[in-house]
mmCIF file of C-alpha atoms in Angstrom:
data_model
loop_
_atom_site.group_PDB
_atom_site.id
_atom_site.type_symbol
_atom_site.label_atom_id
_atom_site.label_comp_id
_atom_site.label_asym_id
_atom_site.label_seq_id
_atom_site.Cartn_x
_atom_site.Cartn_y
_atom_site.Cartn_z
ATOM 1 C CA MET C 1110 168.394 179.657 92.365
ATOM 2 C CA THR C 1111 169.599 178.788 88.676
ATOM 3 C CA PHE C 1112 168.337 176.024 86.764
ATOM 4 C CA SER C 1113 169.361 174.224 83.529
ATOM 5 C CA VAL C 1114 166.091 173.296 81.626
ATOM 6 C CA LYS C 1115 165.875 169.529 80.323
ATOM 7 C CA SER C 1116 162.685 169.385 78.953
ATOM 8 C CA PRO C 1117 160.965 172.683 77.292
ATOM 9 C CA ILE C 1118 158.854 175.096 78.645
ATOM 10 C CA LEU C 1119 156.087 175.221 76.501
ATOM 11 C CA GLY C 1120 156.337 177.683 73.552
ATOM 12 C CA PHE C 1121 159.461 178.526 74.878
ATOM 13 C CA GLU C 1122 161.556 175.745 73.750
ATOM 14 C CA ASP C 1123 164.469 177.890 73.125
ATOM 15 C CA ILE C 1124 165.379 178.470 77.268
ATOM 16 C CA LYS C 1125 168.255 176.998 78.533
ATOM 17 C CA THR C 1126 168.315 177.836 81.898
ATOM 18 C CA VAL C 1127 166.439 179.885 84.560
ATOM 19 C CA GLU C 1128 166.225 181.074 87.426
ATOM 20 C CA ILE C 1129 163.592 180.771 90.047
ATOM 21 C CA GLU C 1130 163.069 183.529 92.698
ATOM 22 C CA PRO C 1131 160.869 183.999 95.545
ATOM 23 C CA LEU C 1132 157.684 186.306 95.476
ATOM 24 C CA GLU C 1133 155.099 186.108 98.335
ATOM 25 C CA ASN C 1134 152.106 184.068 99.484
ATOM 26 C CA GLY C 1135 153.603 180.669 97.354
ATOM 27 C CA PHE C 1136 153.738 182.452 94.408
ATOM 28 C CA PHE C 1137 157.367 182.886 92.266
ATOM 29 C CA LYS C 1138 159.107 184.522 89.149
ATOM 30 C CA ILE C 1139 161.172 181.882 86.466
ATOM 31 C CA SER C 1140 163.077 184.353 84.061
ATOM 32 C CA SER C 1141 165.293 183.130 81.245
ATOM 33 C CA LYS C 1142 168.981 183.323 81.885
ATOM 34 C CA GLU C 1143 169.811 181.587 78.813
ATOM 35 C CA ARG C 1144 168.210 181.633 75.007
ATOM 36 C CA ASP C 1145 168.832 181.499 71.842
ATOM 37 C CA GLU C 1146 170.967 184.714 70.112
ATOM 38 C CA GLY C 1147 168.404 187.370 69.689
ATOM 39 C CA LYS C 1148 166.000 186.609 71.800
ATOM 40 C CA GLU C 1149 165.088 188.979 74.810
ATOM 41 C CA SER C 1150 164.573 187.512 78.131
ATOM 42 C CA VAL C 1151 161.250 186.437 79.537
ATOM 43 C CA SER C 1152 159.882 185.802 83.130
ATOM 44 C CA PHE C 1153 156.801 183.838 84.129
ATOM 45 C CA THR C 1154 154.667 184.178 87.248
ATOM 46 C CA VAL C 1155 154.297 180.418 89.057
ATOM 47 C CA VAL C 1156 153.060 178.976 91.938
ATOM 48 C CA ASN C 1157 153.692 176.642 94.883
ATOM 49 C CA PRO C 1158 150.376 173.864 94.114
ATOM 50 C CA TYR C 1159 149.988 173.116 97.237
ATOM 51 C CA VAL C 1160 149.504 176.073 98.977
ATOM 52 C CA ILE C 1161 146.132 176.552 96.846
ATOM 53 C CA ARG C 1162 145.376 172.577 96.174
ATOM 54 C CA PRO C 1163 146.945 170.507 98.986
ATOM 55 C CA ASP C 1164 145.466 167.196 97.518
ATOM 56 C CA TYR C 1165 147.419 168.264 94.244
ATOM 57 C CA ASP C 1166 149.107 164.836 92.947
ATOM 58 C CA PHE C 1167 150.561 162.908 89.897
ATOM 59 C CA GLU C 1168 152.961 160.480 88.593
ATOM 60 C CA LEU C 1169 156.383 161.776 87.215
ATOM 61 C CA PRO C 1170 156.571 159.744 84.114
ATOM 62 C CA THR C 1171 159.940 157.517 83.916
ATOM 63 C CA PRO C 1172 161.179 159.708 81.122
ATOM 64 C CA TYR C 1173 161.442 162.671 82.952
ATOM 65 C CA GLN C 1174 162.851 160.707 85.840
ATOM 66 C CA VAL C 1175 165.894 159.802 83.889
ATOM 67 C CA LEU C 1176 165.978 163.091 82.505
ATOM 68 C CA MET C 1177 166.720 164.798 85.703
ATOM 69 C CA ASP C 1178 168.605 161.945 87.432
ATOM 70 C CA ILE C 1179 165.951 161.722 90.163
ATOM 71 C CA ASP C 1180 166.360 158.443 92.293
ATOM 72 C CA ASP C 1181 163.400 159.997 95.281
ATOM 73 C CA ASN C 1182 161.458 162.491 95.694
ATOM 74 C CA SER C 1183 163.255 164.339 98.264
ATOM 75 C CA GLY C 1184 165.087 166.855 96.015
ATOM 76 C CA LEU C 1185 162.001 167.846 93.637
ATOM 77 C CA GLU C 1186 159.830 171.499 94.193
ATOM 78 C CA VAL C 1187 156.647 171.626 91.854
ATOM 79 C CA TYR C 1188 155.570 174.570 90.360
ATOM 80 C CA ASN C 1189 152.509 175.093 88.214
ATOM 81 C CA MET C 1190 152.133 178.494 85.793
ATOM 82 C CA VAL C 1191 149.552 181.547 86.615
ATOM 83 C CA MET C 1192 147.853 183.193 83.703
ATOM 84 C CA LEU C 1193 147.476 186.567 85.567
ATOM 85 C CA SER C 1194 144.484 188.408 85.486
ATOM 86 C CA LYS C 1195 143.062 191.717 87.025
ATOM 87 C CA THR C 1196 143.126 190.037 90.744
ATOM 88 C CA ILE C 1197 144.717 186.778 91.764
ATOM 89 C CA GLU C 1198 141.188 185.107 92.630
ATOM 90 C CA ASP C 1199 140.548 185.668 88.817
ATOM 91 C CA SER C 1200 143.866 184.487 87.526
ATOM 92 C CA GLY C 1201 144.057 180.784 86.450
ATOM 93 C CA VAL C 1202 146.563 178.037 86.819
ATOM 94 C CA ASN C 1203 147.149 175.435 84.798
ATOM 95 C CA PHE C 1204 147.455 171.979 86.987
ATOM 96 C CA LEU C 1205 147.930 169.678 83.528
ATOM 97 C CA ALA C 1206 151.818 171.199 82.773
ATOM 98 C CA PRO C 1207 153.300 171.221 86.113
ATOM 99 C CA ILE C 1208 157.294 172.753 86.298
ATOM 100 C CA VAL C 1209 159.367 169.918 87.980
ATOM 101 C CA CYS C 1210 162.386 170.642 89.761
ATOM 102 C CA ASN C 1211 164.799 168.702 91.097
ATOM 103 C CA VAL C 1212 166.979 170.568 93.419
ATOM 104 C CA LYS C 1213 169.769 167.996 94.060
ATOM 105 C CA ASN C 1214 171.101 168.431 90.555
ATOM 106 C CA LYS C 1215 169.712 171.778 89.734
ATOM 107 C CA THR C 1216 167.471 170.526 86.950
ATOM 108 C CA LEU C 1217 163.916 171.651 85.727
ATOM 109 C CA SER C 1218 161.272 170.164 83.433
ATOM 110 C CA GLN C 1219 157.511 170.819 82.482
ATOM 111 C CA VAL C 1220 155.559 167.763 82.192
ATOM 112 C CA VAL C 1221 152.759 167.364 80.133
ATOM 113 C CA LEU C 1222 150.122 165.062 81.890
ATOM 114 C CA GLU C 1223 147.775 163.212 79.984
ATOM 115 C CA PRO C 1224 144.224 164.986 80.754
ATOM 116 C CA LYS C 1225 141.997 161.531 80.220
ATOM 117 C CA PHE C 1226 144.035 160.482 83.434
ATOM 118 C CA TYR C 1227 143.727 163.709 84.977
ATOM 119 C CA PRO C 1228 140.072 164.731 84.367
ATOM 120 C CA GLN C 1229 140.156 166.718 87.629
ATOM 121 C CA TYR C 1230 142.800 168.918 86.605
ATOM 122 C CA GLY C 1231 142.545 171.771 84.173
ATOM 123 C CA GLN C 1232 144.617 174.141 81.665
ATOM 124 C CA ALA C 1233 143.728 177.388 83.444
ATOM 125 C CA GLU C 1234 141.978 176.521 86.644
ATOM 126 C CA ARG C 1235 140.761 179.797 88.347
ATOM 127 C CA ILE C 1236 142.367 180.460 92.004
ATOM 128 C CA GLY C 1237 139.230 181.621 93.541
ATOM 129 C CA ALA C 1238 137.305 178.465 92.237
ATOM 130 C CA ILE C 1239 139.964 176.266 94.376
ATOM 131 C CA VAL C 1240 139.897 178.599 97.096
ATOM 132 C CA ASN C 1241 136.531 177.848 97.753
ATOM 133 C CA LYS C 1242 136.860 174.442 96.981
ATOM 134 C CA ASP C 1243 135.389 172.291 94.564
ATOM 135 C CA VAL C 1244 131.579 173.722 94.965
ATOM 136 C CA TYR C 1245 129.478 173.551 91.954
ATOM 137 C CA VAL C 1246 126.554 175.181 90.970
ATOM 138 C CA VAL C 1247 124.163 172.295 89.254
ATOM 139 C CA LYS C 1248 122.960 174.068 85.963
ATOM 140 C CA GLY C 1249 121.542 171.145 84.422
ATOM 141 C CA PRO C 1250 119.621 168.715 87.327
ATOM 142 C CA ILE C 1251 120.939 165.519 88.688
ATOM 143 C CA LEU C 1252 118.234 162.864 87.478
ATOM 144 C CA GLY C 1253 115.946 162.012 90.528
ATOM 145 C CA PHE C 1254 117.327 164.604 92.664
ATOM 146 C CA GLU C 1255 116.458 167.708 90.476
ATOM 147 C CA ASP C 1256 116.074 170.238 93.292
ATOM 148 C CA ILE C 1257 119.466 170.025 94.473
ATOM 149 C CA THR C 1258 121.116 173.259 93.204
ATOM 150 C CA LYS C 1259 124.912 172.788 94.864
ATOM 151 C CA VAL C 1260 127.474 169.913 95.396
ATOM 152 C CA GLU C 1261 130.874 169.579 95.997
ATOM 153 C CA ILE C 1262 133.233 167.131 94.607
ATOM 154 C CA THR C 1263 135.800 165.642 96.603
ATOM 155 C CA PRO C 1264 138.463 163.182 95.118
ATOM 156 C CA LEU C 1265 138.731 160.193 96.316
ATOM 157 C CA ASP C 1266 141.701 158.505 94.514
ATOM 158 C CA LYS C 1267 142.662 158.856 90.840
ATOM 159 C CA PHE C 1268 139.875 156.718 89.975
ATOM 160 C CA PHE C 1269 136.597 157.815 91.654
ATOM 161 C CA VAL C 1270 134.914 160.644 93.775
ATOM 162 C CA THR C 1271 132.513 162.080 96.001
ATOM 163 C CA MET C 1272 129.833 164.403 94.834
ATOM 164 C CA LYS C 1273 127.949 165.575 97.503
ATOM 165 C CA SER C 1274 124.974 167.816 98.725
ATOM 166 C CA LYS C 1275 125.459 171.575 99.615
ATOM 167 C CA GLN C 1276 122.126 171.690 100.249
ATOM 168 C CA SER C 1277 121.040 173.147 103.573
ATOM 169 C CA ASN C 1278 117.564 171.466 104.291
ATOM 170 C CA ASP C 1279 117.264 167.938 105.730
ATOM 171 C CA GLU C 1280 116.042 166.020 102.857
ATOM 172 C CA HIS C 1281 119.447 166.262 100.943
ATOM 173 C CA LYS C 1282 121.545 167.376 103.788
ATOM 174 C CA ASN C 1283 124.133 164.298 103.585
ATOM 175 C CA THR C 1284 122.795 163.325 99.747
ATOM 176 C CA SER C 1285 126.057 162.181 98.240
ATOM 177 C CA PHE C 1286 126.941 160.268 95.339
ATOM 178 C CA THR C 1287 129.936 158.105 93.976
ATOM 179 C CA LEU C 1288 131.693 159.035 90.540
ATOM 180 C CA ILE C 1289 134.441 157.641 88.363
ATOM 181 C CA ASN C 1290 137.021 158.932 85.929
ATOM 182 C CA PRO C 1291 135.530 157.323 82.721
ATOM 183 C CA TYR C 1292 138.903 157.434 80.692
ATOM 184 C CA ILE C 1293 140.509 155.214 83.644
ATOM 185 C CA LEU C 1294 138.029 152.288 82.166
ATOM 186 C CA ARG C 1295 137.284 153.617 78.698
ATOM 187 C CA PRO C 1296 140.445 156.059 77.021
ATOM 188 C CA ASP C 1297 138.128 156.287 74.024
ATOM 189 C CA TYR C 1298 135.118 157.373 75.828
ATOM 190 C CA SER C 1299 133.773 160.309 73.852
ATOM 191 C CA PHE C 1300 130.682 162.127 73.372
ATOM 192 C CA ASP C 1301 129.238 165.696 71.845
ATOM 193 C CA VAL C 1302 127.959 168.331 74.771
ATOM 194 C CA PRO C 1303 125.288 169.698 73.108
ATOM 195 C CA THR C 1304 124.996 173.449 72.228
ATOM 196 C CA PRO C 1305 122.192 174.335 75.004
ATOM 197 C CA TYR C 1306 124.636 172.813 77.329
ATOM 198 C CA GLN C 1307 127.497 174.731 76.153
ATOM 199 C CA VAL C 1308 125.552 178.200 76.658
ATOM 200 C CA LEU C 1309 124.547 176.652 80.564
ATOM 201 C CA LEU C 1310 128.026 176.079 81.103
ATOM 202 C CA GLU C 1311 129.639 179.141 79.460
ATOM 203 C CA ILE C 1312 131.732 176.666 77.843
ATOM 204 C CA HIS C 1313 134.712 178.342 76.190
ATOM 205 C CA ASP C 1314 137.333 175.397 75.948
ATOM 206 C CA LYS C 1315 137.292 171.860 76.422
ATOM 207 C CA SER C 1316 140.110 171.855 78.576
ATOM 208 C CA GLU C 1317 138.070 173.695 81.094
ATOM 209 C CA LEU C 1318 135.743 170.518 81.407
ATOM 210 C CA ARG C 1319 136.214 168.232 84.042
ATOM 211 C CA VAL C 1320 133.933 165.188 83.575
ATOM 212 C CA TYR C 1321 132.618 162.093 85.499
ATOM 213 C CA ASN C 1322 129.744 159.104 85.500
ATOM 214 C CA MET C 1323 127.699 157.751 88.485
ATOM 215 C CA VAL C 1324 128.839 154.631 89.829
ATOM 216 C CA MET C 1325 126.015 152.289 90.810
ATOM 217 C CA LEU C 1326 128.105 150.315 93.974
ATOM 218 C CA ASN C 1327 127.747 146.752 94.345
ATOM 219 C CA LYS C 1328 129.460 144.288 96.803
ATOM 220 C CA THR C 1329 132.362 145.018 95.188
ATOM 221 C CA ILE C 1330 133.825 147.187 92.775
ATOM 222 C CA GLU C 1331 134.136 144.937 90.178
ATOM 223 C CA GLU C 1332 130.537 144.354 89.792
ATOM 224 C CA SER C 1333 129.122 148.125 90.562
ATOM 225 C CA GLY C 1334 128.298 149.771 87.584
ATOM 226 C CA VAL C 1335 128.585 152.651 85.290
ATOM 227 C CA ASN C 1336 126.205 155.104 83.665
ATOM 228 C CA PHE C 1337 127.966 155.990 80.530
ATOM 229 C CA LEU C 1338 124.491 158.095 79.162
ATOM 230 C CA ALA C 1339 124.489 160.518 81.588
ATOM 231 C CA PRO C 1340 128.090 162.041 82.017
ATOM 232 C CA ILE C 1341 128.490 165.285 84.732
ATOM 233 C CA VAL C 1342 130.046 167.620 82.981
ATOM 234 C CA CYS C 1343 131.783 170.434 85.369
ATOM 235 C CA ASN C 1344 133.750 173.752 83.712
ATOM 236 C CA ALA C 1345 136.437 173.994 86.581
ATOM 237 C CA ARG C 1346 136.649 177.909 85.263
ATOM 238 C CA ASN C 1347 134.084 178.581 86.654
ATOM 239 C CA ASN C 1348 132.593 176.480 88.430
ATOM 240 C CA LEU C 1349 129.285 175.326 87.022
ATOM 241 C CA MET C 1350 127.881 171.640 86.238
ATOM 242 C CA ALA C 1351 125.195 169.546 84.608
ATOM 243 C CA GLN C 1352 124.344 166.173 83.716
ATOM 244 C CA ILE C 1353 124.179 165.494 80.084
ATOM 245 C CA VAL C 1354 121.729 162.945 79.246
ATOM 246 C CA LEU C 1355 122.890 161.026 75.576
ATOM 247 C CA ASP C 1356 120.672 159.719 73.139
ATOM 248 C CA PRO C 1357 121.044 156.261 73.282
ATOM 249 C CA LYS C 1358 119.940 156.471 69.427
ATOM 250 C CA ASP C 1359 123.051 158.455 69.009
ATOM 251 C CA TYR C 1360 125.566 156.521 71.800
ATOM 252 C CA VAL C 1361 124.245 152.562 70.848
ATOM 253 C CA GLU C 1362 128.250 151.811 72.183
ATOM 254 C CA TYR C 1363 127.183 153.107 75.877
ATOM 255 C CA SER C 1364 124.534 152.102 78.294
ATOM 256 C CA GLN C 1365 123.471 152.927 81.797
ATOM 257 C CA ALA C 1366 125.098 150.240 83.931
ATOM 258 C CA GLU C 1367 128.092 148.510 82.632
ATOM 259 C CA LYS C 1368 129.797 146.569 85.042
ATOM 260 C CA ILE C 1369 133.676 147.751 85.881
ATOM 261 C CA SER C 1370 134.615 144.219 85.038
ATOM 262 C CA LYS C 1371 133.812 144.479 81.861
ATOM 263 C CA PHE C 1372 136.868 146.978 81.063
ATOM 264 C CA LEU C 1373 139.214 145.483 83.657
ATOM 265 C CA GLY C 1374 142.481 143.547 82.043
ATOM 266 C CA LYS C 1375 141.725 145.418 78.516
#
């Protein structure tokens, strides 16, 4: 099926039309059909994200809806770029720049999502890690639960996730925590990952990281507190995670139990 490119494919802004062909097991090939004069045809491997990540979800910004003349979601198809490696399991998927196709009018756009609103997604997430769910090996201990060595992180909604111990022993079998995407409340939230943690988590690029903060639940969400001084940092590439303790002297703007109500309505 041939599509007209309405919003450019990153790095290939001169491609005007493409053809999408199915391969197998949820994978497809996108080939350029029309480029600037003198440019050779190129092709990309993409994947239907819902095959490997059924809960994949994002809001399509209004400008893209207008650009592609979208009136509902019934005619939409979504794909994500695959960075091929030696094996499918080691290949990476870019969940932060989905390719959205409107089958009704044969138009296509690559949509760039804002990472701070989608910390659960990365630009090069290893397929093997996704298939094995969001299970992380704890490299830097969770405060007060230093013997937990493996956790599973599950989204609740676009704001909150649960982090549950994967220990087999009785003591921590049902231990779980509520975490929040800090950038929803505090878009300017920022900190430096200390070098020892970069080594421990084998961080190569910040785009690999997901950041969460512990929530101390109260009777209402508004009265619940957030610990901005001990972020949970997850490397989505290799499924390693650590809780990082920030020095209050260096981050005087953050505290251990800031009420969510403080940030609502800003």
